[in-house]
Coordinates of N, CA and C in Angstrom, one line a residue:
Chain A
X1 N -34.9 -54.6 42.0 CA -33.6 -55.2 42.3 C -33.2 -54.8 43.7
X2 N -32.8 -55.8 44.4 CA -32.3 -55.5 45.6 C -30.5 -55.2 46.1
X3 N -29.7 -55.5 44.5 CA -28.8 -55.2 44.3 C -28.1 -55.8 44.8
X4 N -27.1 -55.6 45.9 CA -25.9 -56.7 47.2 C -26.3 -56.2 48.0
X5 N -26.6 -57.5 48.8 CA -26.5 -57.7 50.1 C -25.9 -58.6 50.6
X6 N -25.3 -57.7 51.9 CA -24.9 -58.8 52.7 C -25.6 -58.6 54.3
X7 N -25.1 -60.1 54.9 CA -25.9 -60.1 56.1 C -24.6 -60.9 56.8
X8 N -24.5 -60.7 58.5 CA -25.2 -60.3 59.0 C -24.5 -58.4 59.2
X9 N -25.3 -57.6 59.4 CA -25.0 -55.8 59.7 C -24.0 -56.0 60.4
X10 N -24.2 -56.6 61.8 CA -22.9 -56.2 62.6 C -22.7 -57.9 63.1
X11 N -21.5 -58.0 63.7 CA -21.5 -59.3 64.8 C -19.6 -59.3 65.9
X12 N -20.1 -59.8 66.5 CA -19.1 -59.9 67.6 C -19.0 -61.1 67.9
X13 N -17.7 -61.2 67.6 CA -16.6 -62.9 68.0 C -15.8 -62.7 68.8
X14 N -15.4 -64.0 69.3 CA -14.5 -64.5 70.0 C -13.4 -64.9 69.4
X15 N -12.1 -64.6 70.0 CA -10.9 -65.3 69.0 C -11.2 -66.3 69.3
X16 N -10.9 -67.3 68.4 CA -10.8 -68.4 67.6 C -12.3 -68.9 67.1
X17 N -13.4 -68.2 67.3 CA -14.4 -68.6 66.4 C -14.6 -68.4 65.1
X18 N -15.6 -69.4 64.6 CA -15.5 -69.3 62.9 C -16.9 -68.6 62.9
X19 N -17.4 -68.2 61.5 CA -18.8 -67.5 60.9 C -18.0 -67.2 59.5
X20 N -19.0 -67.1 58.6 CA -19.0 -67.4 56.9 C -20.0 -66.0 57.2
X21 N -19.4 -64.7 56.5 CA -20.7 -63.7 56.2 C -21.4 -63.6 54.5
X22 N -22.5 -63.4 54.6 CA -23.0 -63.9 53.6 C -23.4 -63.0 52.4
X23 N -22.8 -62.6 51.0 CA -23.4 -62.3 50.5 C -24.3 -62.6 49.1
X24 N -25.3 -61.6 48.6 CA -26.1 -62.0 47.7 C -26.3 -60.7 46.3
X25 N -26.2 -61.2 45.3 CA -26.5 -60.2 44.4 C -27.7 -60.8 43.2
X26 N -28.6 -59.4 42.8 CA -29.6 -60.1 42.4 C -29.2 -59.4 40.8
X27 N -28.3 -59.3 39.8 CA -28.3 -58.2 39.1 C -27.6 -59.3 37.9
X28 N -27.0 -60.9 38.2 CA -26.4 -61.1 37.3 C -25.3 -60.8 37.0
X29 N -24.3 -60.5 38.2 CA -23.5 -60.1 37.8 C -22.0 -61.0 37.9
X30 N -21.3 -60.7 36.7 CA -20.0 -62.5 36.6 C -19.3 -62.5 38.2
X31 N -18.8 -60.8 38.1 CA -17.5 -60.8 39.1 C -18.5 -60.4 40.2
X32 N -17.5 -61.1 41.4 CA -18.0 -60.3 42.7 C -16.5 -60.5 43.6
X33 N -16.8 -59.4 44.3 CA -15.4 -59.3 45.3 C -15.6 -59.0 46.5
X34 N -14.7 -58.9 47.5 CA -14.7 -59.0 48.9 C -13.8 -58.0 49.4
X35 N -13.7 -57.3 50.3 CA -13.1 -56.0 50.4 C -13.2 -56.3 51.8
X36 N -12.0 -55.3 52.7 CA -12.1 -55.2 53.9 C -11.7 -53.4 54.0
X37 N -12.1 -53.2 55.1 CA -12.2 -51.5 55.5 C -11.8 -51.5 56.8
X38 N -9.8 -51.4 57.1 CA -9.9 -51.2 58.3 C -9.9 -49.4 58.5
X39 N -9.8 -49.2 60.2 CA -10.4 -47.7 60.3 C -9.0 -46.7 59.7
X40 N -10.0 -46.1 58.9 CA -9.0 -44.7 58.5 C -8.2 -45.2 57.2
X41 N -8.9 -46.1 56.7 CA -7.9 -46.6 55.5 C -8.6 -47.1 54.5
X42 N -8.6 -47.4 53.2 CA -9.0 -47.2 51.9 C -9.5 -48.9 52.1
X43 N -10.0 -49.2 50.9 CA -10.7 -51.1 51.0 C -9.5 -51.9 50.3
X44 N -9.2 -53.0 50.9 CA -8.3 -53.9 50.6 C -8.9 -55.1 50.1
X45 N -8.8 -55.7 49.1 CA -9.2 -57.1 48.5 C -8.4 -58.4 48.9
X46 N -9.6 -59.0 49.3 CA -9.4 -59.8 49.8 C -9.1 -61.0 49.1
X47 N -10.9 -61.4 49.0 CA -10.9 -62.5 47.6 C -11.5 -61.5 46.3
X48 N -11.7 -62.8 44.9 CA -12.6 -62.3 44.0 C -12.6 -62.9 43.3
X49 N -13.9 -63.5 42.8 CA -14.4 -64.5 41.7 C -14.7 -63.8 40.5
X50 N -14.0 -64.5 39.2 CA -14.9 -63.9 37.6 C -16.4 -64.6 37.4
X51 N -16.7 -65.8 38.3 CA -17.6 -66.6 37.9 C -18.2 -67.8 38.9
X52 N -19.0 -68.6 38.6 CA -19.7 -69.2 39.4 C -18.3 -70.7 39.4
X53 N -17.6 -70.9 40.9 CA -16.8 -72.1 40.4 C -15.2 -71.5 40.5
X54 N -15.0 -70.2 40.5 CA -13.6 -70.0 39.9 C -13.8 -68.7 41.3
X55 N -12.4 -68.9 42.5 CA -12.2 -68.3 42.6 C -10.5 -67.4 42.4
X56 N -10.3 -66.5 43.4 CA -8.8 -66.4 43.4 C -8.7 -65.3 44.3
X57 N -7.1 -65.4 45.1 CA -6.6 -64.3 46.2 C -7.0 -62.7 45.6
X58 N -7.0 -62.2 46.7 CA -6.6 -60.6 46.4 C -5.9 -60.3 47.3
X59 N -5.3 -59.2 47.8 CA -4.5 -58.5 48.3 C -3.8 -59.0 50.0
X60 N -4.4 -59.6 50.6 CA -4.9 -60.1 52.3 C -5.6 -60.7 52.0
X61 N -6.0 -62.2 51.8 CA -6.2 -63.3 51.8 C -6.3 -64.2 53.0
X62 N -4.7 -63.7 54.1 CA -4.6 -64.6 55.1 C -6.0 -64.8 55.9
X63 N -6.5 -65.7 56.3 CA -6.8 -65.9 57.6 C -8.7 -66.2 56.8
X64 N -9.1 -66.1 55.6 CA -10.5 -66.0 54.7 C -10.5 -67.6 53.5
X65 N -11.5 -67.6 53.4 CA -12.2 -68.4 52.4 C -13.2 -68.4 52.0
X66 N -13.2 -68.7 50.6 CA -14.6 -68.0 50.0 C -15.0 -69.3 49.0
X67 N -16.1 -69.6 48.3 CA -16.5 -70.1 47.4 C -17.5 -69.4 46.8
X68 N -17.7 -70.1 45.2 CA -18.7 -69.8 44.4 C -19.5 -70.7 43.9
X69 N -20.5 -70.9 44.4 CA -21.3 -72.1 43.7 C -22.5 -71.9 42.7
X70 N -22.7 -70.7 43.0 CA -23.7 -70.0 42.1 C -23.3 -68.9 41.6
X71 N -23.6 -68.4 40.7 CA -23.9 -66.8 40.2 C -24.1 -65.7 41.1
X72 N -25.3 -65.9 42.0 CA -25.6 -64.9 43.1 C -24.7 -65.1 44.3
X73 N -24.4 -65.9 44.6 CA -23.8 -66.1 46.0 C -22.2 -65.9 46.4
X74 N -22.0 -65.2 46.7 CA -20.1 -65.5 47.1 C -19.7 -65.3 48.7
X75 N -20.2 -66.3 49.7 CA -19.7 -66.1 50.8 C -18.4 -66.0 51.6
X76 N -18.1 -65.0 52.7 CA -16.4 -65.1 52.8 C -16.7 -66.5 54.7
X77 N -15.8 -66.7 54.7 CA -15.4 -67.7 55.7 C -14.2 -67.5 56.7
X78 N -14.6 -67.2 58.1 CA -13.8 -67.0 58.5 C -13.4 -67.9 59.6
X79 N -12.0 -68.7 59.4 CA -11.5 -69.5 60.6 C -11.0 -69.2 61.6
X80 N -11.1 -69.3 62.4 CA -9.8 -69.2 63.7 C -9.8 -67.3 64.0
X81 N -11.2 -67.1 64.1 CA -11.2 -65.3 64.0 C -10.1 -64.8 64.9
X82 N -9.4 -63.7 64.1 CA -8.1 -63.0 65.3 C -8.6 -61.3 65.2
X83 N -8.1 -60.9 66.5 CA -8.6 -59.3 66.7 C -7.8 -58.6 65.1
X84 N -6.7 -59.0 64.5 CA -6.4 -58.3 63.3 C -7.9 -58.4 62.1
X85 N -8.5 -59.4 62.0 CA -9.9 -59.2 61.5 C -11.0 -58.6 61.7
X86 N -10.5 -57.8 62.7 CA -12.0 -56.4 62.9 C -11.6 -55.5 62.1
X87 N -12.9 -55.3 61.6 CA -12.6 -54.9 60.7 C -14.1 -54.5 60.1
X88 N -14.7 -54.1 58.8 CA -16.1 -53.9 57.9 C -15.4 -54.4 56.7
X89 N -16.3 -55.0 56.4 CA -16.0 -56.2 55.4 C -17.1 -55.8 54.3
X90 N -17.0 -55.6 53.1 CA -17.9 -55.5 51.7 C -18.2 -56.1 50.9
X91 N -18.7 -56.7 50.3 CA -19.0 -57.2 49.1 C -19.5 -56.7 47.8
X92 N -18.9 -56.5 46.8 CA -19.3 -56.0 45.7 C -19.4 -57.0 44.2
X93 N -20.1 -56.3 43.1 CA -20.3 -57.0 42.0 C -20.7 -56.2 40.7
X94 N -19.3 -56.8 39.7 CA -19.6 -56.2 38.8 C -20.0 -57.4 37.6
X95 N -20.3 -56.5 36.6 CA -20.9 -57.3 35.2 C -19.6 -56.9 34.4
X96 N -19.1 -57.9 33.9 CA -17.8 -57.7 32.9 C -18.3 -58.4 31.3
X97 N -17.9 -57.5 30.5 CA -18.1 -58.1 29.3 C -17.1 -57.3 28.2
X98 N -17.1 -58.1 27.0 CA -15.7 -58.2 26.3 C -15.6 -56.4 25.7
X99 N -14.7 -56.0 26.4 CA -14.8 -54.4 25.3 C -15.6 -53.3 26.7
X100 N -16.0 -53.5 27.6 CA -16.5 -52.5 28.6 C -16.3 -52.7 30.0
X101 N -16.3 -51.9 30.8 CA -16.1 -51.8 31.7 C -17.1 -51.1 32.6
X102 N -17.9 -52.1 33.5 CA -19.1 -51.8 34.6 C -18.7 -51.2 35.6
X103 N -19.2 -50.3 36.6 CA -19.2 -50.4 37.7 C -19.2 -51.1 38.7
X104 N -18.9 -51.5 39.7 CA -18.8 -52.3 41.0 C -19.5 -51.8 41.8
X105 N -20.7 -52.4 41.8 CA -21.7 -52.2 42.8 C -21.5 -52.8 44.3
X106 N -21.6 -51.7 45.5 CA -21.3 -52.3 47.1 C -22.2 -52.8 47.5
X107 N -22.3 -53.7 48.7 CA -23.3 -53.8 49.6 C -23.1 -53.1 50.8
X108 N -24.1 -53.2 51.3 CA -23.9 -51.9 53.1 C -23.2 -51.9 53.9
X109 N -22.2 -53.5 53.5 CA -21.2 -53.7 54.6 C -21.5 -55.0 56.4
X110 N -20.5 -54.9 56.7 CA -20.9 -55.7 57.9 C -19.3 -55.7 58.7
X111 N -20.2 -55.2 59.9 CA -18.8 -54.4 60.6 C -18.9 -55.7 61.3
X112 N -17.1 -56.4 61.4 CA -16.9 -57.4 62.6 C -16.0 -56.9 63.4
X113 N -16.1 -57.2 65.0 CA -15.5 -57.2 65.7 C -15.0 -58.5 66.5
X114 N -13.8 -58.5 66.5 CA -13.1 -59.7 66.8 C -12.5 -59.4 68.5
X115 N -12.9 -60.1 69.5 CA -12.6 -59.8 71.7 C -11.8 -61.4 71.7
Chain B
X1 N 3.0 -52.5 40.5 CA 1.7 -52.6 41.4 C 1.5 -51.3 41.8
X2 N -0.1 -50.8 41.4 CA -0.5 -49.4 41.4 C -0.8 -48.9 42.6
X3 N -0.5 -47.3 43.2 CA -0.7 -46.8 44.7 C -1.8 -45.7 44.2
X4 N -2.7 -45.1 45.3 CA -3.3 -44.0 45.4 C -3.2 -43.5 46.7
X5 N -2.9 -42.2 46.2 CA -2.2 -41.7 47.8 C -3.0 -40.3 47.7
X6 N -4.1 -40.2 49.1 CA -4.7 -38.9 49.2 C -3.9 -38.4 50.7
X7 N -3.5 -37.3 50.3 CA -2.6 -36.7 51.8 C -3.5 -36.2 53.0
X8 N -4.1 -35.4 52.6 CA -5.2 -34.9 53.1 C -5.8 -35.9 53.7
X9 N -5.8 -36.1 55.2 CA -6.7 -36.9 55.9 C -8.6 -36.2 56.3
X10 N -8.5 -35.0 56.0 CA -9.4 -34.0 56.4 C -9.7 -32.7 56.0
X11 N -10.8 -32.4 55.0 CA -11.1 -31.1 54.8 C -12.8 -30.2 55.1
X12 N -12.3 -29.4 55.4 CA -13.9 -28.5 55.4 C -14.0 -27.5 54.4
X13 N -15.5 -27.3 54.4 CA -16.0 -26.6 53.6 C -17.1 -25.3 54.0
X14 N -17.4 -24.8 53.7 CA -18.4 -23.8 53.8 C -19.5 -24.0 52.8
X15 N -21.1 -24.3 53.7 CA -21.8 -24.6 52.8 C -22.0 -23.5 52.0
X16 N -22.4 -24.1 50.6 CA -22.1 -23.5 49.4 C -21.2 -23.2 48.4
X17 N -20.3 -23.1 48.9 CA -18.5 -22.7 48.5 C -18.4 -24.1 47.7
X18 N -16.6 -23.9 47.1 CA -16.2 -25.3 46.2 C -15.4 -25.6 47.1
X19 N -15.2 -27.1 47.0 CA -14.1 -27.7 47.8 C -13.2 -28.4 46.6
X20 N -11.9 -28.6 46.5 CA -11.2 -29.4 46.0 C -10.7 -30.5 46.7
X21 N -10.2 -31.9 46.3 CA -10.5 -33.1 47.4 C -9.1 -33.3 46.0
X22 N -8.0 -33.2 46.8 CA -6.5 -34.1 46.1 C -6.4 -35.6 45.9
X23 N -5.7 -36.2 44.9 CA -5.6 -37.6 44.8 C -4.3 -37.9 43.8
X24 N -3.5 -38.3 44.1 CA -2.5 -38.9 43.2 C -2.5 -39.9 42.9
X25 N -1.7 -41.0 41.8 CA -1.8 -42.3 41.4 C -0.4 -42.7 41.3
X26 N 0.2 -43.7 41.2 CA 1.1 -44.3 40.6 C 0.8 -45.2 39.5
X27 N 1.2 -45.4 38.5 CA 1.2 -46.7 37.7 C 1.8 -46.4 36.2
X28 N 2.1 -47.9 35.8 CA 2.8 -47.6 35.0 C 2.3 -48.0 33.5
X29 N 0.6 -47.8 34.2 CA 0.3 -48.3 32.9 C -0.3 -47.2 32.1
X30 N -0.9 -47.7 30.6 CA -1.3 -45.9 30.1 C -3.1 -46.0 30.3
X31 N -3.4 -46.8 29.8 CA -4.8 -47.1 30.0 C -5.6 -47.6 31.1
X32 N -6.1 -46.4 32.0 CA -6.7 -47.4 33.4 C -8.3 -46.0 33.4
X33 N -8.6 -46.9 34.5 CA -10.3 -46.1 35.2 C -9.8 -45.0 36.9
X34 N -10.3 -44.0 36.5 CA -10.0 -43.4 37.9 C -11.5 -43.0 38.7
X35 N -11.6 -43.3 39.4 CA -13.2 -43.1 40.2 C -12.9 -42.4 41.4
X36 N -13.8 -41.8 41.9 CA -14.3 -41.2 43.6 C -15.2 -41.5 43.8
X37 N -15.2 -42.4 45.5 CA -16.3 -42.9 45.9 C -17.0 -42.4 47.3
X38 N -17.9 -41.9 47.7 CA -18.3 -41.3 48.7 C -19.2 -42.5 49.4
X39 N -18.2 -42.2 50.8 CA -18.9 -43.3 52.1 C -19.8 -42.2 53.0
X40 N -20.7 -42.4 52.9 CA -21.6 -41.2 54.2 C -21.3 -42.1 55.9
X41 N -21.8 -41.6 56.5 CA -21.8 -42.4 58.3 C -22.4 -43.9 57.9
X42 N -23.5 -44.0 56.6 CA -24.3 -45.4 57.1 C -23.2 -45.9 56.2
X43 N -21.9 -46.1 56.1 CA -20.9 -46.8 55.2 C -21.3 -47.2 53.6
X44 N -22.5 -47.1 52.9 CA -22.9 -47.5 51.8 C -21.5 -46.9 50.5
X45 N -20.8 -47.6 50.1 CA -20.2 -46.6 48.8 C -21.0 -46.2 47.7
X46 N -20.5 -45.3 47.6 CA -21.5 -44.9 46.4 C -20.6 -43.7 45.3
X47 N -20.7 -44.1 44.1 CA -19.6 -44.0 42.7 C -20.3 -42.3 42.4
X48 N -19.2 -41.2 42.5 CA -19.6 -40.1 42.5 C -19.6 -39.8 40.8
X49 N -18.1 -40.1 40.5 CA -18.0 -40.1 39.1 C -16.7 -40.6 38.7
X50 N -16.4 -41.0 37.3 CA -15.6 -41.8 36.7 C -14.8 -41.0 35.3
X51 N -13.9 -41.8 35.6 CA -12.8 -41.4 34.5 C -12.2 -41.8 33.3
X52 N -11.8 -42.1 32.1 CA -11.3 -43.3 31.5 C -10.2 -42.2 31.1
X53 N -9.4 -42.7 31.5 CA -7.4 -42.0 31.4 C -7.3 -41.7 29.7
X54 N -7.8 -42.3 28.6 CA -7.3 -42.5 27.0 C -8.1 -41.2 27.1
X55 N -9.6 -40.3 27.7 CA -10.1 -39.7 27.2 C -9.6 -38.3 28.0
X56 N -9.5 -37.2 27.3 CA -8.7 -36.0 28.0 C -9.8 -34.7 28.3
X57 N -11.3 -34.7 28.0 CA -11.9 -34.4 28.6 C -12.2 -34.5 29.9
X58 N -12.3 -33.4 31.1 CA -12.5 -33.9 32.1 C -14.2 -34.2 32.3
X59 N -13.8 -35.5 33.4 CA -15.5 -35.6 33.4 C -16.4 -34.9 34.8
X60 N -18.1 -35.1 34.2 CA -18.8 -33.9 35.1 C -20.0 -35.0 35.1
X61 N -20.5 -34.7 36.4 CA -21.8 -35.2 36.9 C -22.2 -34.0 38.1
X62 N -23.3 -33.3 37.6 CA -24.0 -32.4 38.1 C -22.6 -31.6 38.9
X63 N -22.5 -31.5 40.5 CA -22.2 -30.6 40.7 C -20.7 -30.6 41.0
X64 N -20.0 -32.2 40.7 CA -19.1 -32.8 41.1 C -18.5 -33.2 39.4
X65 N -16.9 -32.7 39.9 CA -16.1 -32.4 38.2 C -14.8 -32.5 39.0
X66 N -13.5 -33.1 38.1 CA -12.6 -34.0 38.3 C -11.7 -32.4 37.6
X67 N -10.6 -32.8 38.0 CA -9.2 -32.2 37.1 C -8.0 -33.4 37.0
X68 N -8.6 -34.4 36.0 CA -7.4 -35.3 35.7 C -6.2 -34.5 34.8
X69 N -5.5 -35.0 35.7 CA -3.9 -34.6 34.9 C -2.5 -35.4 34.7
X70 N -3.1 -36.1 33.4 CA -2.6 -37.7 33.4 C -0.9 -37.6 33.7
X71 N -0.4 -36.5 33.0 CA 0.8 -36.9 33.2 C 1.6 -36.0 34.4
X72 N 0.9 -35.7 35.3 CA 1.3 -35.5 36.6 C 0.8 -36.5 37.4
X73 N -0.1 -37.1 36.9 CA -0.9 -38.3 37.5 C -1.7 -38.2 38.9
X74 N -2.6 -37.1 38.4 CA -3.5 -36.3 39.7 C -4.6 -36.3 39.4
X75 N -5.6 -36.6 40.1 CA -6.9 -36.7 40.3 C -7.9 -36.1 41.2
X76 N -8.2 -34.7 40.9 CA -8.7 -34.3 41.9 C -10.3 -33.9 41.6
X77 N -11.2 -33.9 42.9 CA -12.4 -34.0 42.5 C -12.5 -32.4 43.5
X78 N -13.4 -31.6 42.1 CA -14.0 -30.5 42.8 C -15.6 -30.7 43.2
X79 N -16.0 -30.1 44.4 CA -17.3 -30.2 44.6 C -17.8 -28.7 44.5
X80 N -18.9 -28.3 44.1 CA -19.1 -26.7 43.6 C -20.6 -26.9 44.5
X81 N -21.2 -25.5 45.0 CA -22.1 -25.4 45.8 C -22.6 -26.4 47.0
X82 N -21.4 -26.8 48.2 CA -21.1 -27.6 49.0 C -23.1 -28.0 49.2
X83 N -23.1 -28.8 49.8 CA -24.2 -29.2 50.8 C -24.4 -29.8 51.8
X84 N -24.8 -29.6 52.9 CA -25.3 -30.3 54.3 C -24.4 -32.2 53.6
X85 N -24.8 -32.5 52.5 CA -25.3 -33.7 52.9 C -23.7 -34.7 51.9
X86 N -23.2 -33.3 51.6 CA -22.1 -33.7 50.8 C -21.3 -34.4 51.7
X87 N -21.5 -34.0 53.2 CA -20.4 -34.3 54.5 C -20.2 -36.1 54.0
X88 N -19.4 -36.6 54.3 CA -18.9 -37.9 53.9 C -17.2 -38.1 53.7
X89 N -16.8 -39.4 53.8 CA -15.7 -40.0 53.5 C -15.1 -40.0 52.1
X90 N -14.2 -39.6 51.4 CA -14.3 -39.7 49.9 C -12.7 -40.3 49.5
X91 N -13.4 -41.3 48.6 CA -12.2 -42.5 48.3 C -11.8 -42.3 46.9
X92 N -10.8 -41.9 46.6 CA -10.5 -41.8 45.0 C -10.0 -43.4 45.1
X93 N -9.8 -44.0 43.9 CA -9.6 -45.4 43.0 C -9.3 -45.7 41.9
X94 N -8.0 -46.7 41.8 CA -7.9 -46.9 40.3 C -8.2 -48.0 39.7
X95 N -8.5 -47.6 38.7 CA -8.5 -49.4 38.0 C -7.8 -49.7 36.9
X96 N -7.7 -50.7 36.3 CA -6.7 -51.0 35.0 C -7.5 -51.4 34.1
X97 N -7.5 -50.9 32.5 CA -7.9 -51.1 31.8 C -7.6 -52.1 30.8
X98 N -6.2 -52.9 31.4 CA -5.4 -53.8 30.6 C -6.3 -54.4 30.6
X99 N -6.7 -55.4 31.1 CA -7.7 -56.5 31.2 C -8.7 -56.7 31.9
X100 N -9.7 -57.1 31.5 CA -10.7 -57.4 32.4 C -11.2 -58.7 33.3
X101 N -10.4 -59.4 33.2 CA -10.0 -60.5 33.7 C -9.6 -60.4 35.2
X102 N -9.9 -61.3 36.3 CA -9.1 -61.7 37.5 C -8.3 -60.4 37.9
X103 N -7.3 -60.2 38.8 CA -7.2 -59.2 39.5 C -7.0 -58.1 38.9
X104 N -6.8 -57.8 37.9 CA -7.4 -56.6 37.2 C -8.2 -55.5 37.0
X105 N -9.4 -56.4 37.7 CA -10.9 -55.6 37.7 C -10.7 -55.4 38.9
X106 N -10.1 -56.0 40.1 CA -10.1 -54.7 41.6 C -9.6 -53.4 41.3
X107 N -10.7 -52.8 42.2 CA -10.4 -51.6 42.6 C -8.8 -51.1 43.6
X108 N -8.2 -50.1 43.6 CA -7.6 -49.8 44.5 C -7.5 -48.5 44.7
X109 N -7.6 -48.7 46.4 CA -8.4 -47.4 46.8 C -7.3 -46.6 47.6
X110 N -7.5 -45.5 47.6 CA -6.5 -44.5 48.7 C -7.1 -44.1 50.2
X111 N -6.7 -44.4 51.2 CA -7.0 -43.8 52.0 C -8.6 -43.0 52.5
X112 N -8.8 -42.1 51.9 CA -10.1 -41.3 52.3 C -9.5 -39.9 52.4
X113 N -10.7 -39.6 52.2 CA -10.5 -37.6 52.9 C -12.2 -37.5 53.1
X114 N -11.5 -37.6 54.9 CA -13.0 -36.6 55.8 C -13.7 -35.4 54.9
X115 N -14.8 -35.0 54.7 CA -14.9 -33.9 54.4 C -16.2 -33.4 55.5
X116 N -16.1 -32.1 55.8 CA -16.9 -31.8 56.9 C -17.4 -30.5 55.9
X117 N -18.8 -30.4 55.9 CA -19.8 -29.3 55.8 C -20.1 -28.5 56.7
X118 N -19.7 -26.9 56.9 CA -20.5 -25.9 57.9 C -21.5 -25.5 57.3
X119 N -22.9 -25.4 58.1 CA -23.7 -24.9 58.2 C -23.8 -23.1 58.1

């Protein structure tokens, strides 16, 4: 299993450009979420889906879009990029089921910088 | 709406020695998950060890062991026989056990605490 990934590692924008970063999980897992890491501070949620089809806000929302069309996939989308979105951005995915509680597995991350 | 507050922006250790790593929580709920997560330089998180609040054992994975103390609402993780490689970022987190449903299942994270290893 190659677990989450996301792509691309690093990238550098221009304000007001768009890019969708992409991630993948190979594990089956319902939930997946989206986290940002700015410097010196803990991860903030962004989006987060229970399922393929359904998403919903998390915490900082503004300025992202995400969809779910598959199981493995939940990409984040970014419009109108502003220097407040530099930032490392995560993706994780857990397996939820009635009565237990999984872990939230990360991917490696993907540092953006917004000029 | 639940907080985690680590004060300590930065601690060192002496390899070998124990380190204690502080974490407080807010919430008002009775049933939640408490975790510590270690970020090294290549940013990967990775789940050191876990908590479930209903249980009053504290929990242990090898060298790394918690002192939950639900009703002061403290979470601290000891590291015992430091190592080179323990150096990393360390994120305590809470989660809620009410539901597992939609925003429930985020994590929420505190800050970090540097930890630096001497040689």
């Amino acid at each position: 299993n190659a677990g989450v990934t996301q792509t691309p590692k690093f990238r550098i924008l221009k304000i007001g450009q768009s890019m969708t970063l992409q991630c993948a999980q190979d594990m089956n897992h319902n939930y997946m979420y989206w986290y940002r890491q700015d410097p010196g501070m803990g991860l903030k949620l962004i989006y987060y889906s229970v399922g393929a089809g359904i998403t919903d806000k998390g915490e900082v929302p503004n300025g992202y879009n995400v969809s779910r069309s598959t199981t493995e996939d939940f990409p984040l989308r970014l419009e109108l990029a502003a220097p407040s979105q530099t930032s490392v951005y995560f993706c994780a995915s857990s397996l939820h089921t009635s009565g237990k509680v999984h872990e939230q597995y990360f991917g490696p991350g993907t540092r953006l910088t917004v000029t | 709406a639940q907080t985690v507050t680590q004060s300590q922006p930065e601690m060192s250790v002496q390899e070998a020695e124990t380190v204690t790593l502080s974490c407080t929580y807010d919430t008002s709920e009775s049933d939640y998950y408490l975790f510590w997560y270690k970020q090294p330089p290549s940013r990967q998180m990775i789940l050191v060890i876990r908590q479930e609040a209903y249980k009053q054992q504290n929990a242990t994975e090898n060298r790394f062991s918690v002192n939950f103390q639900k009703a002061a609402k403290s979470f601290s993780l000891k590291i015992s026989d430091s190592q080179l490689g323990d150096a990393a970022m360390y994120f305590c987190a809470y989660r809620s056990a009410r539901s597992y449903t939609g925003a429930n299942s985020k994590l929420t994270f505190g800050k970090g605490i540097t930890l630096s290893v001497r040689p």
